[in-house]
Tab-separated table of C-alpha atoms in Angstrom:
chain	number	residue	atom	x	y	z
A	25	MET	CA	49.680	-83.904	-178.969
A	26	GLY	CA	47.894	-87.039	-179.222
A	27	GLU	CA	47.346	-89.341	-176.127
A	28	LEU	CA	50.329	-91.710	-177.011
A	29	GLU	CA	52.573	-88.695	-177.688
A	30	ASP	CA	51.391	-87.207	-174.394
A	31	ALA	CA	52.138	-90.395	-172.412
A	32	VAL	CA	55.801	-90.595	-173.882
A	33	MET	CA	56.410	-86.867	-173.331
A	34	THR	CA	54.862	-87.267	-169.555
A	35	ARG	CA	57.921	-89.723	-169.043
A	36	VAL	CA	60.545	-87.531	-170.743
A	37	TRP	CA	59.426	-84.535	-168.811
A	38	LYS	CA	59.199	-86.568	-165.336
A	39	TRP	CA	62.468	-88.245	-165.919
A	40	ASN	CA	64.154	-84.902	-167.106
A	41	ARG	CA	67.206	-86.543	-168.669
A	42	PRO	CA	67.925	-87.961	-172.038
A	43	VAL	CA	66.023	-91.209	-172.507
A	44	THR	CA	66.128	-94.106	-174.780
A	45	VAL	CA	63.230	-95.684	-176.814
A	46	ARG	CA	63.906	-98.842	-174.568
A	47	GLU	CA	63.376	-96.960	-171.235
A	48	VAL	CA	60.168	-95.285	-172.478
A	49	LEU	CA	58.968	-98.748	-173.841
A	50	GLU	CA	59.566	-100.597	-170.701
A	51	ASP	CA	57.642	-98.054	-168.612
A	52	LEU	CA	54.764	-97.795	-170.813
A	53	GLN	CA	54.583	-101.714	-170.932
A	54	GLN	CA	53.638	-101.637	-167.267
A	55	GLU	CA	50.381	-99.843	-168.402
A	56	ARG	CA	49.719	-101.169	-171.761
A	57	SER	CA	50.796	-103.650	-174.527
A	58	ILE	CA	52.997	-101.650	-177.049
A	59	ALA	CA	55.787	-102.351	-179.458
A	60	TYR	CA	59.108	-101.008	-179.586
A	61	THR	CA	58.662	-99.746	-183.199
A	62	THR	CA	55.551	-97.900	-182.023
A	63	VAL	CA	57.578	-95.923	-179.182
A	64	MET	CA	60.287	-95.417	-181.658
A	65	THR	CA	57.785	-93.825	-184.214
A	66	VAL	CA	56.144	-91.681	-181.550
A	67	LEU	CA	59.568	-90.380	-180.394
A	68	ASP	CA	60.604	-89.699	-184.040
A	69	ASN	CA	57.309	-87.802	-184.486
A	70	LEU	CA	57.954	-85.738	-181.392
A	71	HIS	CA	61.394	-84.984	-182.733
A	72	GLN	CA	59.931	-83.754	-186.166
A	73	LYS	CA	57.409	-81.531	-184.190
A	74	GLY	CA	60.122	-80.040	-182.238
A	75	TRP	CA	59.240	-81.438	-178.733
A	76	VAL	CA	62.413	-83.367	-178.228
A	77	ARG	CA	65.949	-83.262	-179.467
A	78	ARG	CA	68.044	-86.373	-180.044
A	79	GLU	CA	71.665	-87.389	-180.001
A	80	ALA	CA	72.927	-90.446	-181.364
A	81	GLU	CA	74.324	-93.072	-179.080
A	82	GLY	CA	75.732	-96.177	-180.899
A	83	ARG	CA	72.824	-97.391	-183.062
A	84	ALA	CA	70.298	-95.637	-181.051
A	85	TYR	CA	69.156	-92.239	-179.902
A	86	ARG	CA	68.751	-90.540	-176.682
A	87	TYR	CA	65.848	-88.123	-176.602
A	88	GLU	CA	65.508	-84.962	-174.409
A	89	ALA	CA	62.703	-82.610	-173.969
A	90	VAL	CA	63.307	-79.224	-175.639
A	91	SER	CA	60.916	-77.308	-173.319
A	92	THR	CA	59.072	-78.022	-170.047
A	93	ARG	CA	55.513	-79.320	-169.517
A	94	ALA	CA	54.699	-75.922	-168.098
A	95	ALA	CA	55.669	-74.327	-171.366
A	96	TYR	CA	53.803	-76.885	-173.289
A	97	SER	CA	50.721	-76.178	-171.264
A	98	ALA	CA	51.194	-72.374	-171.749
A	99	ALA	CA	51.368	-72.809	-175.439
A	100	LEU	CA	48.166	-74.605	-175.463
A	101	MET	CA	46.402	-72.181	-173.465
A	102	ASN	CA	47.662	-69.388	-175.432
A	103	ASP	CA	46.655	-71.069	-178.720
A	104	ALA	CA	43.100	-71.711	-177.466
A	105	TRP	CA	42.745	-68.173	-176.133
A	106	SER	CA	44.171	-66.678	-179.326
A	107	GLN	CA	41.445	-68.536	-181.335
A	108	SER	CA	38.607	-67.046	-179.381
A	109	ASP	CA	36.439	-64.313	-181.100
A	110	ASN	CA	36.010	-62.723	-177.678
A	111	PRO	CA	39.199	-63.170	-175.626
A	112	ALA	CA	37.918	-61.308	-172.416
A	113	ALA	CA	34.940	-63.483	-172.220
A	114	ALA	CA	37.130	-66.475	-172.800
A	115	LEU	CA	39.228	-65.269	-169.800
A	116	VAL	CA	36.388	-64.689	-167.775
A	117	ALA	CA	34.922	-68.079	-168.468
A	118	PHE	CA	38.376	-69.668	-167.725
A	119	PHE	CA	38.758	-67.907	-164.478
A	120	GLY	CA	35.255	-69.090	-163.603
A	121	MET	CA	36.369	-72.780	-163.751
A	122	MET	CA	39.390	-72.197	-161.737
A	123	SER	CA	39.556	-73.639	-157.968
A	124	GLU	CA	40.571	-71.228	-155.304
A	125	GLU	CA	44.092	-72.878	-155.195
A	126	GLN	CA	44.410	-72.145	-158.987
A	127	ARG	CA	43.416	-68.582	-158.613
A	128	LEU	CA	45.989	-68.076	-155.867
A	129	ALA	CA	48.501	-69.628	-158.249
A	130	LEU	CA	47.412	-67.154	-160.926
A	131	ARG	CA	47.631	-64.119	-158.546
A	132	ASP	CA	51.346	-65.335	-157.488
A	133	ALA	CA	52.188	-65.792	-161.400
A	134	MET	CA	50.782	-62.106	-162.085
A	135	ARG	CA	53.039	-60.758	-159.288
A	136	ILE	CA	56.054	-62.504	-160.671
A	137	VAL	CA	55.348	-61.236	-164.329
A	138	GLN	CA	54.548	-57.735	-163.210
A	139	GLY	CA	57.772	-57.531	-160.809
A	140	PRO	CA	58.063	-55.176	-157.906
A	141	GLY	CA	56.601	-51.636	-158.380
A	142	ASP	CA	54.904	-52.488	-161.706
A	143	THR	CA	51.431	-51.819	-160.296
A	144	GLU	CA	52.438	-48.212	-159.339
A	145	ARG	CA	53.792	-47.697	-162.822
A	146	ARG	CA	50.600	-48.899	-164.522
A	147	VAL	CA	48.074	-47.140	-162.333
A	148	PRO	CA	47.730	-43.307	-163.063
A	149	GLN	CA	47.183	-41.243	-159.962
A	150	GLU	CA	44.557	-38.697	-159.694
A	151	GLY	CA	45.534	-35.351	-161.369
A	152	ALA	CA	48.129	-37.198	-163.461
A	153	GLY	CA	46.213	-37.621	-166.772
A	154	GLY	CA	43.510	-39.831	-165.504
A	155	LYS	CA	41.256	-40.890	-162.666
A	156	ALA	CA	42.387	-42.881	-159.749
A	157	GLY	CA	42.197	-46.355	-160.405
A	158	GLU	CA	42.361	-46.242	-164.219
A	159	ASN	CA	44.704	-48.819	-165.696
A	160	SER	CA	44.667	-48.890	-169.390
A	161	GLY	CA	41.487	-50.792	-169.511
A	162	GLU	CA	42.409	-53.624	-167.037
A	163	ASN	CA	40.266	-54.602	-163.953
A	164	PRO	CA	40.676	-51.641	-161.511
A	165	ALA	CA	39.775	-53.945	-158.601
A	166	ALA	CA	42.764	-56.250	-159.503
A	167	ASP	CA	45.260	-53.436	-158.576
A	168	GLN	CA	43.614	-52.249	-155.352
A	169	GLY	CA	45.375	-53.788	-152.535
A	170	ASP	CA	44.577	-57.445	-153.114
A	171	THR	CA	46.954	-58.954	-150.861
A	172	GLY	CA	44.738	-61.227	-148.814
A	173	ARG	CA	45.074	-64.966	-148.607
């Protein structure tokens, strides 16, 4: 997304309801000089790209986000990660850039995605076909009682 597309989508996501070109225009004009036709074109482009859906209302449209900002951010991260020639190194570098708050959010997200009891299913026990702490090539330290905050 370009800078103007992001500015428009930020409002659509923030308001979390169908919006008109006029509403977006009036809010954007508090920050910059911009024409109605420019906002209309940006929303049309976002519609063509699949980021918003629109419904006719009289002679105008109301636009609504197709997905959340979180889903957009996730798609950007996934796209960047999938283009790496060394995904593991890219993740290590990314994790190194994270603040402590971001690492805690990541840890919470992993717990949600894994679900209850998932760790036990992924970590073979000693004598059950693998060494204790083996977990399909993942970081063994990540599954060893990391409960502290």
